[in-house]
């Protein structure tokens, strides 16, 4: 990803210690649970990571180990992922930080791996990107081996996914704005509205990142919500949030 200066700071500052963040800002602006914000590619491929590690954990980790042995440590940027379906499979790797689910999301997409200009892969000593020949030998070949293994494993399960292959590159951005709050305030129900919105915001913080929805909450306040989801979970999450909003005003 090509980031402007502000976006780059937002991406990297969670890597500071909690004490350093509090010293700089006067409070800790990191989201609850800590860790960096996941990339959109990581969110998009979350369920693919979960399924891939279920189908062939050993082969997935072999791919990650190969990247670790030949490429820079910076390519394991998702070590602190708080996406529940990804986090749930992390213990199966013994807590090792260089595990399959902590790879940059680009390593899950063949088109990204083929694009040297947009996605340079840095050498082990981090002084320069690896060349095309090494890229093919160290990464692309291993990726193709992994993908074949996953497709073969998928065919052997009781209910195989007919289209399982590379992950989808799509995620959902969910933006919600509640109805009728202005109307209720005009009716003199300010206290009722304030309490209902407080109750709703509390529920949002548990609904979005839940194991059922695997979302990343960007903002929740009043009747506004902004969150990112794997595309598979977006509609169920939207329905759950809508129901929570209606329940808050009952």
JSON list of C-alpha atoms in Angstrom, two decimals:
[
{"chain": "A", "resi": 1, "resn": "UNK", "atom": "CA", "xyz": [0.00, 0.00, 0.00]},
{"chain": "A", "resi": 2, "resn": "UNK", "atom": "CA", "xyz": [1.21, 3.49, -0.83]},
{"chain": "A", "resi": 3, "resn": "UNK", "atom": "CA", "xyz": [0.41, 5.73, 2.13]},
{"chain": "A", "resi": 4, "resn": "UNK", "atom": "CA", "xyz": [0.54, 9.47, 2.71]},
{"chain": "A", "resi": 5, "resn": "UNK", "atom": "CA", "xyz": [2.51, 10.70, 5.74]},
{"chain": "A", "resi": 6, "resn": "UNK", "atom": "CA", "xyz": [-0.55, 10.87, 8.01]},
{"chain": "A", "resi": 7, "resn": "UNK", "atom": "CA", "xyz": [-1.79, 7.42, 7.00]},
{"chain": "A", "resi": 8, "resn": "UNK", "atom": "CA", "xyz": [1.70, 5.99, 7.47]},
{"chain": "A", "resi": 9, "resn": "UNK", "atom": "CA", "xyz": [1.90, 7.40, 11.00]},
{"chain": "A", "resi": 10, "resn": "UNK", "atom": "CA", "xyz": [-1.52, 5.94, 11.81]},
{"chain": "A", "resi": 11, "resn": "UNK", "atom": "CA", "xyz": [-0.41, 2.55, 10.50]},
{"chain": "A", "resi": 12, "resn": "UNK", "atom": "CA", "xyz": [2.91, 2.46, 12.35]},
{"chain": "A", "resi": 13, "resn": "UNK", "atom": "CA", "xyz": [2.40, 4.23, 15.68]},
{"chain": "A", "resi": 14, "resn": "UNK", "atom": "CA", "xyz": [0.73, 1.20, 17.33]},
{"chain": "A", "resi": 15, "resn": "UNK", "atom": "CA", "xyz": [4.16, -0.45, 17.16]},
{"chain": "A", "resi": 16, "resn": "UNK", "atom": "CA", "xyz": [5.33, 1.95, 19.83]},
{"chain": "A", "resi": 17, "resn": "UNK", "atom": "CA", "xyz": [5.05, 0.70, 23.38]},
{"chain": "A", "resi": 18, "resn": "UNK", "atom": "CA", "xyz": [1.94, 1.64, 25.34]},
{"chain": "A", "resi": 19, "resn": "UNK", "atom": "CA", "xyz": [4.10, 3.84, 27.59]},
{"chain": "A", "resi": 20, "resn": "UNK", "atom": "CA", "xyz": [5.55, 5.70, 24.59]},
{"chain": "A", "resi": 21, "resn": "UNK", "atom": "CA", "xyz": [2.11, 6.30, 23.10]},
{"chain": "A", "resi": 22, "resn": "UNK", "atom": "CA", "xyz": [0.83, 7.69, 26.38]},
{"chain": "A", "resi": 23, "resn": "UNK", "atom": "CA", "xyz": [3.92, 9.92, 26.67]},
{"chain": "A", "resi": 24, "resn": "UNK", "atom": "CA", "xyz": [3.42, 11.33, 23.14]},
{"chain": "A", "resi": 25, "resn": "UNK", "atom": "CA", "xyz": [-0.37, 11.73, 23.16]},
{"chain": "A", "resi": 26, "resn": "UNK", "atom": "CA", "xyz": [-1.19, 11.99, 26.85]},
{"chain": "A", "resi": 27, "resn": "UNK", "atom": "CA", "xyz": [-3.41, 8.91, 26.43]},
{"chain": "A", "resi": 28, "resn": "UNK", "atom": "CA", "xyz": [-3.30, 5.66, 24.51]},
{"chain": "A", "resi": 29, "resn": "UNK", "atom": "CA", "xyz": [-5.11, 6.08, 21.17]},
{"chain": "A", "resi": 30, "resn": "UNK", "atom": "CA", "xyz": [-4.70, 2.41, 20.22]},
{"chain": "A", "resi": 31, "resn": "UNK", "atom": "CA", "xyz": [-7.92, 0.53, 19.83]},
{"chain": "A", "resi": 32, "resn": "UNK", "atom": "CA", "xyz": [-9.00, -1.86, 22.55]},
{"chain": "A", "resi": 33, "resn": "UNK", "atom": "CA", "xyz": [-7.01, -5.07, 22.39]},
{"chain": "A", "resi": 34, "resn": "UNK", "atom": "CA", "xyz": [-3.92, -3.27, 21.11]},
{"chain": "A", "resi": 35, "resn": "UNK", "atom": "CA", "xyz": [-2.07, -4.11, 17.95]},
{"chain": "A", "resi": 36, "resn": "UNK", "atom": "CA", "xyz": [-1.88, -2.44, 14.60]},
{"chain": "A", "resi": 37, "resn": "UNK", "atom": "CA", "xyz": [-4.89, -1.79, 12.42]},
{"chain": "A", "resi": 38, "resn": "UNK", "atom": "CA", "xyz": [-5.21, -4.66, 9.98]},
{"chain": "A", "resi": 39, "resn": "UNK", "atom": "CA", "xyz": [-4.78, -3.90, 6.30]},
{"chain": "A", "resi": 40, "resn": "UNK", "atom": "CA", "xyz": [-7.88, -4.08, 4.12]},
{"chain": "A", "resi": 41, "resn": "UNK", "atom": "CA", "xyz": [-6.31, -7.07, 2.37]},
{"chain": "A", "resi": 42, "resn": "UNK", "atom": "CA", "xyz": [-6.02, -8.87, 5.69]},
{"chain": "A", "resi": 43, "resn": "UNK", "atom": "CA", "xyz": [-9.68, -8.18, 6.46]},
{"chain": "A", "resi": 44, "resn": "UNK", "atom": "CA", "xyz": [-10.71, -9.36, 2.99]},
{"chain": "A", "resi": 45, "resn": "UNK", "atom": "CA", "xyz": [-8.78, -12.63, 3.29]},
{"chain": "A", "resi": 46, "resn": "UNK", "atom": "CA", "xyz": [-9.63, -13.36, 6.95]},
{"chain": "A", "resi": 47, "resn": "UNK", "atom": "CA", "xyz": [-11.95, -16.30, 6.31]},
{"chain": "A", "resi": 48, "resn": "UNK", "atom": "CA", "xyz": [-9.61, -17.66, 3.65]},
{"chain": "A", "resi": 49, "resn": "UNK", "atom": "CA", "xyz": [-6.79, -17.72, 6.22]},
{"chain": "A", "resi": 50, "resn": "UNK", "atom": "CA", "xyz": [-9.07, -19.54, 8.65]},
{"chain": "A", "resi": 51, "resn": "UNK", "atom": "CA", "xyz": [-10.10, -22.13, 6.07]},
{"chain": "A", "resi": 52, "resn": "UNK", "atom": "CA", "xyz": [-6.61, -22.58, 4.63]},
{"chain": "A", "resi": 53, "resn": "UNK", "atom": "CA", "xyz": [-5.13, -23.32, 8.06]},
{"chain": "A", "resi": 54, "resn": "UNK", "atom": "CA", "xyz": [-7.98, -25.73, 8.77]},
{"chain": "A", "resi": 55, "resn": "UNK", "atom": "CA", "xyz": [-7.39, -27.61, 5.52]},
{"chain": "A", "resi": 56, "resn": "UNK", "atom": "CA", "xyz": [-3.59, -27.74, 5.56]},
{"chain": "A", "resi": 57, "resn": "UNK", "atom": "CA", "xyz": [-2.01, -26.04, 8.57]},
{"chain": "A", "resi": 58, "resn": "UNK", "atom": "CA", "xyz": [1.38, -27.67, 8.08]},
{"chain": "A", "resi": 59, "resn": "UNK", "atom": "CA", "xyz": [1.64, -26.59, 4.44]},
{"chain": "A", "resi": 60, "resn": "UNK", "atom": "CA", "xyz": [0.48, -23.05, 5.30]},
{"chain": "A", "resi": 61, "resn": "UNK", "atom": "CA", "xyz": [3.16, -22.75, 7.94]},
{"chain": "A", "resi": 62, "resn": "UNK", "atom": "CA", "xyz": [5.74, -24.20, 5.59]},
{"chain": "A", "resi": 63, "resn": "UNK", "atom": "CA", "xyz": [4.96, -21.34, 3.19]},
{"chain": "A", "resi": 64, "resn": "UNK", "atom": "CA", "xyz": [5.25, -18.79, 6.02]},
{"chain": "A", "resi": 65, "resn": "UNK", "atom": "CA", "xyz": [8.54, -20.30, 7.16]},
{"chain": "A", "resi": 66, "resn": "UNK", "atom": "CA", "xyz": [9.88, -20.07, 3.63]},
{"chain": "A", "resi": 67, "resn": "UNK", "atom": "CA", "xyz": [9.01, -16.37, 3.48]},
{"chain": "A", "resi": 68, "resn": "UNK", "atom": "CA", "xyz": [10.62, -15.86, 6.88]},
{"chain": "A", "resi": 69, "resn": "UNK", "atom": "CA", "xyz": [13.81, -17.69, 5.87]},
{"chain": "A", "resi": 70, "resn": "UNK", "atom": "CA", "xyz": [14.27, -15.74, 2.63]},
{"chain": "A", "resi": 71, "resn": "UNK", "atom": "CA", "xyz": [12.59, -12.37, 3.10]},
{"chain": "A", "resi": 72, "resn": "UNK", "atom": "CA", "xyz": [12.60, -9.48, 5.56]},
{"chain": "A", "resi": 73, "resn": "UNK", "atom": "CA", "xyz": [10.81, -9.69, 8.90]},
{"chain": "A", "resi": 74, "resn": "UNK", "atom": "CA", "xyz": [8.79, -6.60, 7.95]},
{"chain": "A", "resi": 75, "resn": "UNK", "atom": "CA", "xyz": [6.59, -8.84, 5.79]},
{"chain": "A", "resi": 76, "resn": "UNK", "atom": "CA", "xyz": [5.01, -10.28, 8.96]},
{"chain": "A", "resi": 77, "resn": "UNK", "atom": "CA", "xyz": [3.07, -7.10, 9.72]},
{"chain": "A", "resi": 78, "resn": "UNK", "atom": "CA", "xyz": [-0.16, -8.65, 11.03]},
{"chain": "A", "resi": 79, "resn": "UNK", "atom": "CA", "xyz": [1.25, -10.27, 14.17]},
{"chain": "A", "resi": 80, "resn": "UNK", "atom": "CA", "xyz": [-1.26, -8.54, 16.42]},
{"chain": "A", "resi": 81, "resn": "UNK", "atom": "CA", "xyz": [-4.38, -9.13, 14.36]},
{"chain": "A", "resi": 82, "resn": "UNK", "atom": "CA", "xyz": [-7.53, -8.81, 16.43]},
{"chain": "A", "resi": 83, "resn": "UNK", "atom": "CA", "xyz": [-9.79, -10.30, 13.73]},
{"chain": "A", "resi": 84, "resn": "UNK", "atom": "CA", "xyz": [-11.45, -13.10, 15.64]},
{"chain": "A", "resi": 85, "resn": "UNK", "atom": "CA", "xyz": [-11.55, -15.81, 12.97]},
{"chain": "A", "resi": 86, "resn": "UNK", "atom": "CA", "xyz": [-7.82, -15.29, 12.32]},
{"chain": "A", "resi": 87, "resn": "UNK", "atom": "CA", "xyz": [-6.89, -14.93, 15.97]},
{"chain": "A", "resi": 88, "resn": "UNK", "atom": "CA", "xyz": [-8.74, -18.15, 16.80]},
{"chain": "A", "resi": 89, "resn": "UNK", "atom": "CA", "xyz": [-6.35, -20.27, 14.71]},
{"chain": "A", "resi": 90, "resn": "UNK", "atom": "CA", "xyz": [-3.14, -18.58, 15.94]},
{"chain": "A", "resi": 91, "resn": "UNK", "atom": "CA", "xyz": [-2.67, -20.89, 18.97]},
{"chain": "A", "resi": 92, "resn": "UNK", "atom": "CA", "xyz": [-2.44, -23.87, 16.62]},
{"chain": "A", "resi": 93, "resn": "UNK", "atom": "CA", "xyz": [0.96, -22.56, 15.61]},
{"chain": "A", "resi": 94, "resn": "UNK", "atom": "CA", "xyz": [2.27, -22.55, 19.15]},
{"chain": "A", "resi": 95, "resn": "UNK", "atom": "CA", "xyz": [2.20, -18.77, 19.43]},
{"chain": "A", "resi": 96, "resn": "UNK", "atom": "CA", "xyz": [5.08, -18.30, 16.95]},
{"chain": "A", "resi": 97, "resn": "UNK", "atom": "CA", "xyz": [5.03, -14.71, 15.67]},
{"chain": "A", "resi": 98, "resn": "UNK", "atom": "CA", "xyz": [6.09, -15.69, 12.15]},
{"chain": "A", "resi": 99, "resn": "UNK", "atom": "CA", "xyz": [2.99, -17.72, 11.49]},
{"chain": "A", "resi": 100, "resn": "UNK", "atom": "CA", "xyz": [0.90, -17.91, 8.33]},
{"chain": "A", "resi": 101, "resn": "UNK", "atom": "CA", "xyz": [-1.83, -15.57, 9.55]},
{"chain": "A", "resi": 102, "resn": "UNK", "atom": "CA", "xyz": [0.62, -12.78, 10.38]},
{"chain": "A", "resi": 103, "resn": "UNK", "atom": "CA", "xyz": [1.92, -12.42, 6.81]},
{"chain": "A", "resi": 104, "resn": "UNK", "atom": "CA", "xyz": [1.27, -9.25, 4.84]},
{"chain": "A", "resi": 105, "resn": "UNK", "atom": "CA", "xyz": [-1.96, -9.89, 2.97]},
{"chain": "A", "resi": 106, "resn": "UNK", "atom": "CA", "xyz": [-0.12, -9.42, -0.35]},
{"chain": "A", "resi": 107, "resn": "UNK", "atom": "CA", "xyz": [1.42, -12.86, 0.19]},
{"chain": "A", "resi": 108, "resn": "UNK", "atom": "CA", "xyz": [-2.04, -14.44, -0.17]},
{"chain": "A", "resi": 109, "resn": "UNK", "atom": "CA", "xyz": [-2.71, -12.98, -3.64]},
{"chain": "A", "resi": 110, "resn": "UNK", "atom": "CA", "xyz": [-0.82, -14.19, -6.70]},
{"chain": "A", "resi": 111, "resn": "UNK", "atom": "CA", "xyz": [-1.37, -10.98, -8.67]},
{"chain": "A", "resi": 112, "resn": "UNK", "atom": "CA", "xyz": [0.24, -8.99, -5.86]},
{"chain": "A", "resi": 113, "resn": "UNK", "atom": "CA", "xyz": [3.19, -11.35, -5.74]},
{"chain": "A", "resi": 114, "resn": "UNK", "atom": "CA", "xyz": [3.69, -10.91, -9.49]},
{"chain": "A", "resi": 115, "resn": "UNK", "atom": "CA", "xyz": [3.67, -7.11, -9.29]},
{"chain": "A", "resi": 116, "resn": "UNK", "atom": "CA", "xyz": [7.26, -6.16, -8.45]},
{"chain": "A", "resi": 117, "resn": "UNK", "atom": "CA", "xyz": [6.70, -2.45, -8.78]},
{"chain": "A", "resi": 118, "resn": "UNK", "atom": "CA", "xyz": [3.66, -2.21, -6.49]},
{"chain": "A", "resi": 119, "resn": "UNK", "atom": "CA", "xyz": [4.86, -4.83, -4.02]},
{"chain": "A", "resi": 120, "resn": "UNK", "atom": "CA", "xyz": [8.62, -5.08, -3.56]},
{"chain": "A", "resi": 121, "resn": "UNK", "atom": "CA", "xyz": [9.67, -8.09, -1.50]},
{"chain": "A", "resi": 122, "resn": "UNK", "atom": "CA", "xyz": [12.61, -7.17, 0.69]},
{"chain": "A", "resi": 123, "resn": "UNK", "atom": "CA", "xyz": [15.59, -9.43, 1.16]},
{"chain": "A", "resi": 124, "resn": "UNK", "atom": "CA", "xyz": [16.44, -11.02, 4.50]},
{"chain": "A", "resi": 125, "resn": "UNK", "atom": "CA", "xyz": [18.94, -8.28, 5.38]},
{"chain": "A", "resi": 126, "resn": "UNK", "atom": "CA", "xyz": [16.39, -5.61, 4.31]},
{"chain": "A", "resi": 127, "resn": "UNK", "atom": "CA", "xyz": [18.90, -3.63, 2.25]},
{"chain": "A", "resi": 128, "resn": "UNK", "atom": "CA", "xyz": [17.19, -4.10, -1.12]},
{"chain": "A", "resi": 129, "resn": "UNK", "atom": "CA", "xyz": [14.25, -5.88, -2.77]},
{"chain": "A", "resi": 130, "resn": "UNK", "atom": "CA", "xyz": [14.90, -9.38, -4.07]},
{"chain": "A", "resi": 131, "resn": "UNK", "atom": "CA", "xyz": [15.24, -9.68, -7.86]},
{"chain": "A", "resi": 132, "resn": "UNK", "atom": "CA", "xyz": [12.77, -11.33, -10.24]},
{"chain": "A", "resi": 133, "resn": "UNK", "atom": "CA", "xyz": [14.57, -14.67, -10.30]},
{"chain": "A", "resi": 134, "resn": "UNK", "atom": "CA", "xyz": [14.67, -14.92, -6.53]},
{"chain": "A", "resi": 135, "resn": "UNK", "atom": "CA", "xyz": [11.07, -13.73, -6.33]},
{"chain": "A", "resi": 136, "resn": "UNK", "atom": "CA", "xyz": [9.97, -16.61, -8.57]},
{"chain": "A", "resi": 137, "resn": "UNK", "atom": "CA", "xyz": [12.08, -19.16, -6.68]},
{"chain": "A", "resi": 138, "resn": "UNK", "atom": "CA", "xyz": [11.47, -18.01, -3.10]},
{"chain": "A", "resi": 139, "resn": "UNK", "atom": "CA", "xyz": [7.85, -16.94, -3.18]},
{"chain": "A", "resi": 140, "resn": "UNK", "atom": "CA", "xyz": [5.78, -17.54, -6.32]},
{"chain": "A", "resi": 141, "resn": "UNK", "atom": "CA", "xyz": [6.77, -21.17, -6.67]},
{"chain": "A", "resi": 142, "resn": "UNK", "atom": "CA", "xyz": [6.02, -21.83, -3.00]},
{"chain": "A", "resi": 143, "resn": "UNK", "atom": "CA", "xyz": [2.68, -20.02, -3.31]},
{"chain": "A", "resi": 144, "resn": "UNK", "atom": "CA", "xyz": [1.64, -22.22, -6.24]},
{"chain": "A", "resi": 145, "resn": "UNK", "atom": "CA", "xyz": [2.62, -25.33, -4.26]},
{"chain": "A", "resi": 146, "resn": "UNK", "atom": "CA", "xyz": [0.52, -24.10, -1.33]},
{"chain": "A", "resi": 147, "resn": "UNK", "atom": "CA", "xyz": [-2.49, -23.32, -3.51]},
{"chain": "A", "resi": 148, "resn": "UNK", "atom": "CA", "xyz": [-2.40, -26.77, -5.13]},
{"chain": "A", "resi": 149, "resn": "UNK", "atom": "CA", "xyz": [-2.18, -28.41, -1.70]},
{"chain": "A", "resi": 150, "resn": "UNK", "atom": "CA", "xyz": [-5.17, -26.39, -0.46]},
{"chain": "A", "resi": 151, "resn": "UNK", "atom": "CA", "xyz": [-7.28, -27.24, -3.51]},
{"chain": "A", "resi": 152, "resn": "UNK", "atom": "CA", "xyz": [-6.45, -30.94, -3.14]},
{"chain": "A", "resi": 153, "resn": "UNK", "atom": "CA", "xyz": [-7.29, -30.85, 0.57]},
{"chain": "A", "resi": 154, "resn": "UNK", "atom": "CA", "xyz": [-10.56, -29.06, -0.14]},
{"chain": "A", "resi": 155, "resn": "UNK", "atom": "CA", "xyz": [-11.66, -31.84, -2.51]},
{"chain": "A", "resi": 156, "resn": "UNK", "atom": "CA", "xyz": [-11.27, -34.40, 0.27]},
{"chain": "A", "resi": 157, "resn": "UNK", "atom": "CA", "xyz": [-13.56, -32.76, 2.84]},
{"chain": "A", "resi": 158, "resn": "UNK", "atom": "CA", "xyz": [-17.16, -33.85, 3.26]},
{"chain": "A", "resi": 159, "resn": "UNK", "atom": "CA", "xyz": [-18.63, -30.66, 1.77]},
{"chain": "A", "resi": 160, "resn": "UNK", "atom": "CA", "xyz": [-15.95, -29.16, -0.50]},
{"chain": "A", "resi": 161, "resn": "UNK", "atom": "CA", "xyz": [-16.10, -25.54, -1.55]},
{"chain": "A", "resi": 162, "resn": "UNK", "atom": "CA", "xyz": [-16.58, -25.66, -5.34]},
{"chain": "A", "resi": 163, "resn": "UNK", "atom": "CA", "xyz": [-14.77, -22.36, -5.91]},
{"chain": "A", "resi": 164, "resn": "UNK", "atom": "CA", "xyz": [-12.05, -22.53, -3.26]},
{"chain": "A", "resi": 165, "resn": "UNK", "atom": "CA", "xyz": [-8.74, -21.12, -4.45]},
{"chain": "A", "resi": 166, "resn": "UNK", "atom": "CA", "xyz": [-7.17, -17.72, -3.93]},
{"chain": "A", "resi": 167, "resn": "UNK", "atom": "CA", "xyz": [-8.90, -15.43, -1.44]},
{"chain": "A", "resi": 168, "resn": "UNK", "atom": "CA", "xyz": [-11.37, -12.80, -2.59]},
{"chain": "A", "resi": 169, "resn": "UNK", "atom": "CA", "xyz": [-9.92, -9.31, -2.58]},
{"chain": "A", "resi": 170, "resn": "UNK", "atom": "CA", "xyz": [-13.08, -7.67, -1.28]},
{"chain": "A", "resi": 171, "resn": "UNK", "atom": "CA", "xyz": [-14.09, -6.32, 2.10]},
{"chain": "A", "resi": 172, "resn": "UNK", "atom": "CA", "xyz": [-17.11, -4.36, 3.31]},
{"chain": "A", "resi": 173, "resn": "UNK", "atom": "CA", "xyz": [-17.21, -0.84, 4.72]},
{"chain": "A", "resi": 174, "resn": "UNK", "atom": "CA", "xyz": [-20.32, -0.46, 6.84]},
{"chain": "A", "resi": 175, "resn": "UNK", "atom": "CA", "xyz": [-21.59, 3.00, 7.72]},
{"chain": "A", "resi": 176, "resn": "UNK", "atom": "CA", "xyz": [-24.73, 3.41, 9.82]},
{"chain": "A", "resi": 177, "resn": "UNK", "atom": "CA", "xyz": [-26.73, 6.45, 10.83]},
{"chain": "A", "resi": 178, "resn": "UNK", "atom": "CA", "xyz": [-29.69, 5.97, 13.16]},
{"chain": "A", "resi": 179, "resn": "UNK", "atom": "CA", "xyz": [-33.20, 7.28, 12.45]},
{"chain": "A", "resi": 180, "resn": "UNK", "atom": "CA", "xyz": [-35.60, 9.46, 14.41]},
{"chain": "A", "resi": 181, "resn": "UNK", "atom": "CA", "xyz": [-33.19, 10.80, 17.04]},
{"chain": "A", "resi": 182, "resn": "UNK", "atom": "CA", "xyz": [-33.82, 14.38, 15.97]},
{"chain": "A", "resi": 183, "resn": "UNK", "atom": "CA", "xyz": [-37.55, 13.83, 16.02]},
{"chain": "A", "resi": 184, "resn": "UNK", "atom": "CA", "xyz": [-37.44, 12.35, 19.52]},
{"chain": "A", "resi": 185, "resn": "UNK", "atom": "CA", "xyz": [-35.35, 15.25, 20.81]},
{"chain": "A", "resi": 186, "resn": "UNK", "atom": "CA", "xyz": [-37.88, 17.71, 19.43]},
{"chain": "A", "resi": 187, "resn": "UNK", "atom": "CA", "xyz": [-40.49, 15.88, 21.47]},
{"chain": "A", "resi": 188, "resn": "UNK", "atom": "CA", "xyz": [-38.49, 16.66, 24.62]},
{"chain": "A", "resi": 189, "resn": "UNK", "atom": "CA", "xyz": [-37.06, 13.16, 25.08]},
{"chain": "A", "resi": 190, "resn": "UNK", "atom": "CA", "xyz": [-33.40, 14.17, 25.25]},
{"chain": "A", "resi": 191, "resn": "UNK", "atom": "CA", "xyz": [-32.60, 12.05, 28.31]},
{"chain": "A", "resi": 192, "resn": "UNK", "atom": "CA", "xyz": [-34.30, 8.99, 26.81]},
{"chain": "A", "resi": 193, "resn": "UNK", "atom": "CA", "xyz": [-32.38, 9.42, 23.54]},
{"chain": "A", "resi": 194, "resn": "UNK", "atom": "CA", "xyz": [-29.04, 9.93, 25.31]},
{"chain": "A", "resi": 195, "resn": "UNK", "atom": "CA", "xyz": [-29.45, 6.75, 27.37]},
{"chain": "A", "resi": 196, "resn": "UNK", "atom": "CA", "xyz": [-30.58, 4.71, 24.35]},
{"chain": "A", "resi": 197, "resn": "UNK", "atom": "CA", "xyz": [-27.59, 5.85, 22.29]},
{"chain": "A", "resi": 198, "resn": "UNK", "atom": "CA", "xyz": [-25.21, 5.08, 25.16]},
{"chain": "A", "resi": 199, "resn": "UNK", "atom": "CA", "xyz": [-26.66, 1.56, 25.41]},
{"chain": "A", "resi": 200, "resn": "UNK", "atom": "CA", "xyz": [-26.37, 1.13, 21.63]},
{"chain": "A", "resi": 201, "resn": "UNK", "atom": "CA", "xyz": [-22.72, 2.24, 21.53]},
{"chain": "A", "resi": 202, "resn": "UNK", "atom": "CA", "xyz": [-21.83, -0.28, 24.24]},
{"chain": "A", "resi": 203, "resn": "UNK", "atom": "CA", "xyz": [-23.47, -3.07, 22.21]},
{"chain": "A", "resi": 204, "resn": "UNK", "atom": "CA", "xyz": [-21.68, -1.98, 19.02]},
{"chain": "A", "resi": 205, "resn": "UNK", "atom": "CA", "xyz": [-18.30, -2.52, 20.67]},
{"chain": "A", "resi": 206, "resn": "UNK", "atom": "CA", "xyz": [-19.15, -6.17, 21.30]},
{"chain": "A", "resi": 207, "resn": "UNK", "atom": "CA", "xyz": [-21.09, -6.89, 18.09]},
{"chain": "A", "resi": 208, "resn": "UNK", "atom": "CA", "xyz": [-18.53, -5.67, 15.54]},
{"chain": "A", "resi": 209, "resn": "UNK", "atom": "CA", "xyz": [-15.45, -7.67, 16.68]},
{"chain": "A", "resi": 210, "resn": "UNK", "atom": "CA", "xyz": [-17.44, -10.73, 17.78]},
{"chain": "A", "resi": 211, "resn": "UNK", "atom": "CA", "xyz": [-16.53, -14.21, 16.47]},
{"chain": "A", "resi": 212, "resn": "UNK", "atom": "CA", "xyz": [-19.72, -14.11, 14.41]},
{"chain": "A", "resi": 213, "resn": "UNK", "atom": "CA", "xyz": [-18.83, -10.90, 12.57]},
{"chain": "A", "resi": 214, "resn": "UNK", "atom": "CA", "xyz": [-15.01, -10.53, 12.67]},
{"chain": "A", "resi": 215, "resn": "UNK", "atom": "CA", "xyz": [-15.18, -6.78, 12.19]},
{"chain": "A", "resi": 216, "resn": "UNK", "atom": "CA", "xyz": [-12.86, -3.89, 12.93]},
{"chain": "A", "resi": 217, "resn": "UNK", "atom": "CA", "xyz": [-14.55, -0.92, 14.56]},
{"chain": "A", "resi": 218, "resn": "UNK", "atom": "CA", "xyz": [-13.37, 2.45, 13.30]},
{"chain": "A", "resi": 219, "resn": "UNK", "atom": "CA", "xyz": [-15.89, 4.65, 15.08]},
{"chain": "A", "resi": 220, "resn": "UNK", "atom": "CA", "xyz": [-19.00, 4.31, 17.25]},
{"chain": "A", "resi": 221, "resn": "UNK", "atom": "CA", "xyz": [-20.65, 7.28, 18.87]},
{"chain": "A", "resi": 222, "resn": "UNK", "atom": "CA", "xyz": [-24.23, 8.44, 19.20]},
{"chain": "A", "resi": 223, "resn": "UNK", "atom": "CA", "xyz": [-26.20, 6.94, 16.33]},
{"chain": "A", "resi": 224, "resn": "UNK", "atom": "CA", "xyz": [-23.17, 6.66, 14.02]},
{"chain": "A", "resi": 225, "resn": "UNK", "atom": "CA", "xyz": [-21.13, 3.54, 13.29]},
{"chain": "A", "resi": 226, "resn": "UNK", "atom": "CA", "xyz": [-18.24, 3.00, 10.90]},
{"chain": "A", "resi": 227, "resn": "UNK", "atom": "CA", "xyz": [-16.68, -0.47, 10.67]},
{"chain": "A", "resi": 228, "resn": "UNK", "atom": "CA", "xyz": [-14.86, -2.82, 8.31]},
{"chain": "A", "resi": 229, "resn": "UNK", "atom": "CA", "xyz": [-15.84, -6.47, 7.79]},
{"chain": "A", "resi": 230, "resn": "UNK", "atom": "CA", "xyz": [-14.90, -9.50, 5.74]},
{"chain": "A", "resi": 231, "resn": "UNK", "atom": "CA", "xyz": [-17.48, -9.48, 2.98]},
{"chain": "A", "resi": 232, "resn": "UNK", "atom": "CA", "xyz": [-18.88, -12.83, 4.17]},
{"chain": "A", "resi": 233, "resn": "UNK", "atom": "CA", "xyz": [-19.95, -11.28, 7.50]},
{"chain": "A", "resi": 234, "resn": "UNK", "atom": "CA", "xyz": [-21.17, -7.85, 6.42]},
{"chain": "A", "resi": 235, "resn": "UNK", "atom": "CA", "xyz": [-24.91, -8.48, 6.01]},
{"chain": "A", "resi": 236, "resn": "UNK", "atom": "CA", "xyz": [-25.23, -10.45, 9.26]},
{"chain": "A", "resi": 237, "resn": "UNK", "atom": "CA", "xyz": [-23.34, -7.69, 11.06]},
{"chain": "A", "resi": 238, "resn": "UNK", "atom": "CA", "xyz": [-25.55, -4.99, 9.58]},
{"chain": "A", "resi": 239, "resn": "UNK", "atom": "CA", "xyz": [-28.66, -6.87, 10.72]},
{"chain": "A", "resi": 240, "resn": "UNK", "atom": "CA", "xyz": [-27.24, -7.40, 14.22]},
{"chain": "A", "resi": 241, "resn": "UNK", "atom": "CA", "xyz": [-26.40, -3.70, 14.54]},
{"chain": "A", "resi": 242, "resn": "UNK", "atom": "CA", "xyz": [-29.84, -2.67, 13.28]},
{"chain": "A", "resi": 243, "resn": "UNK", "atom": "CA", "xyz": [-31.55, -4.96, 15.80]},
{"chain": "A", "resi": 244, "resn": "UNK", "atom": "CA", "xyz": [-29.34, -3.59, 18.59]},
{"chain": "A", "resi": 245, "resn": "UNK", "atom": "CA", "xyz": [-30.30, -0.04, 17.65]},
{"chain": "A", "resi": 246, "resn": "UNK", "atom": "CA", "xyz": [-34.01, -0.86, 17.67]},
{"chain": "A", "resi": 247, "resn": "UNK", "atom": "CA", "xyz": [-33.71, -2.68, 21.00]},
{"chain": "A", "resi": 248, "resn": "UNK", "atom": "CA", "xyz": [-31.95, 0.31, 22.55]},
{"chain": "A", "resi": 249, "resn": "UNK", "atom": "CA", "xyz": [-35.01, 2.45, 21.83]},
{"chain": "A", "resi": 250, "resn": "UNK", "atom": "CA", "xyz": [-37.64, 0.00, 23.06]}
]
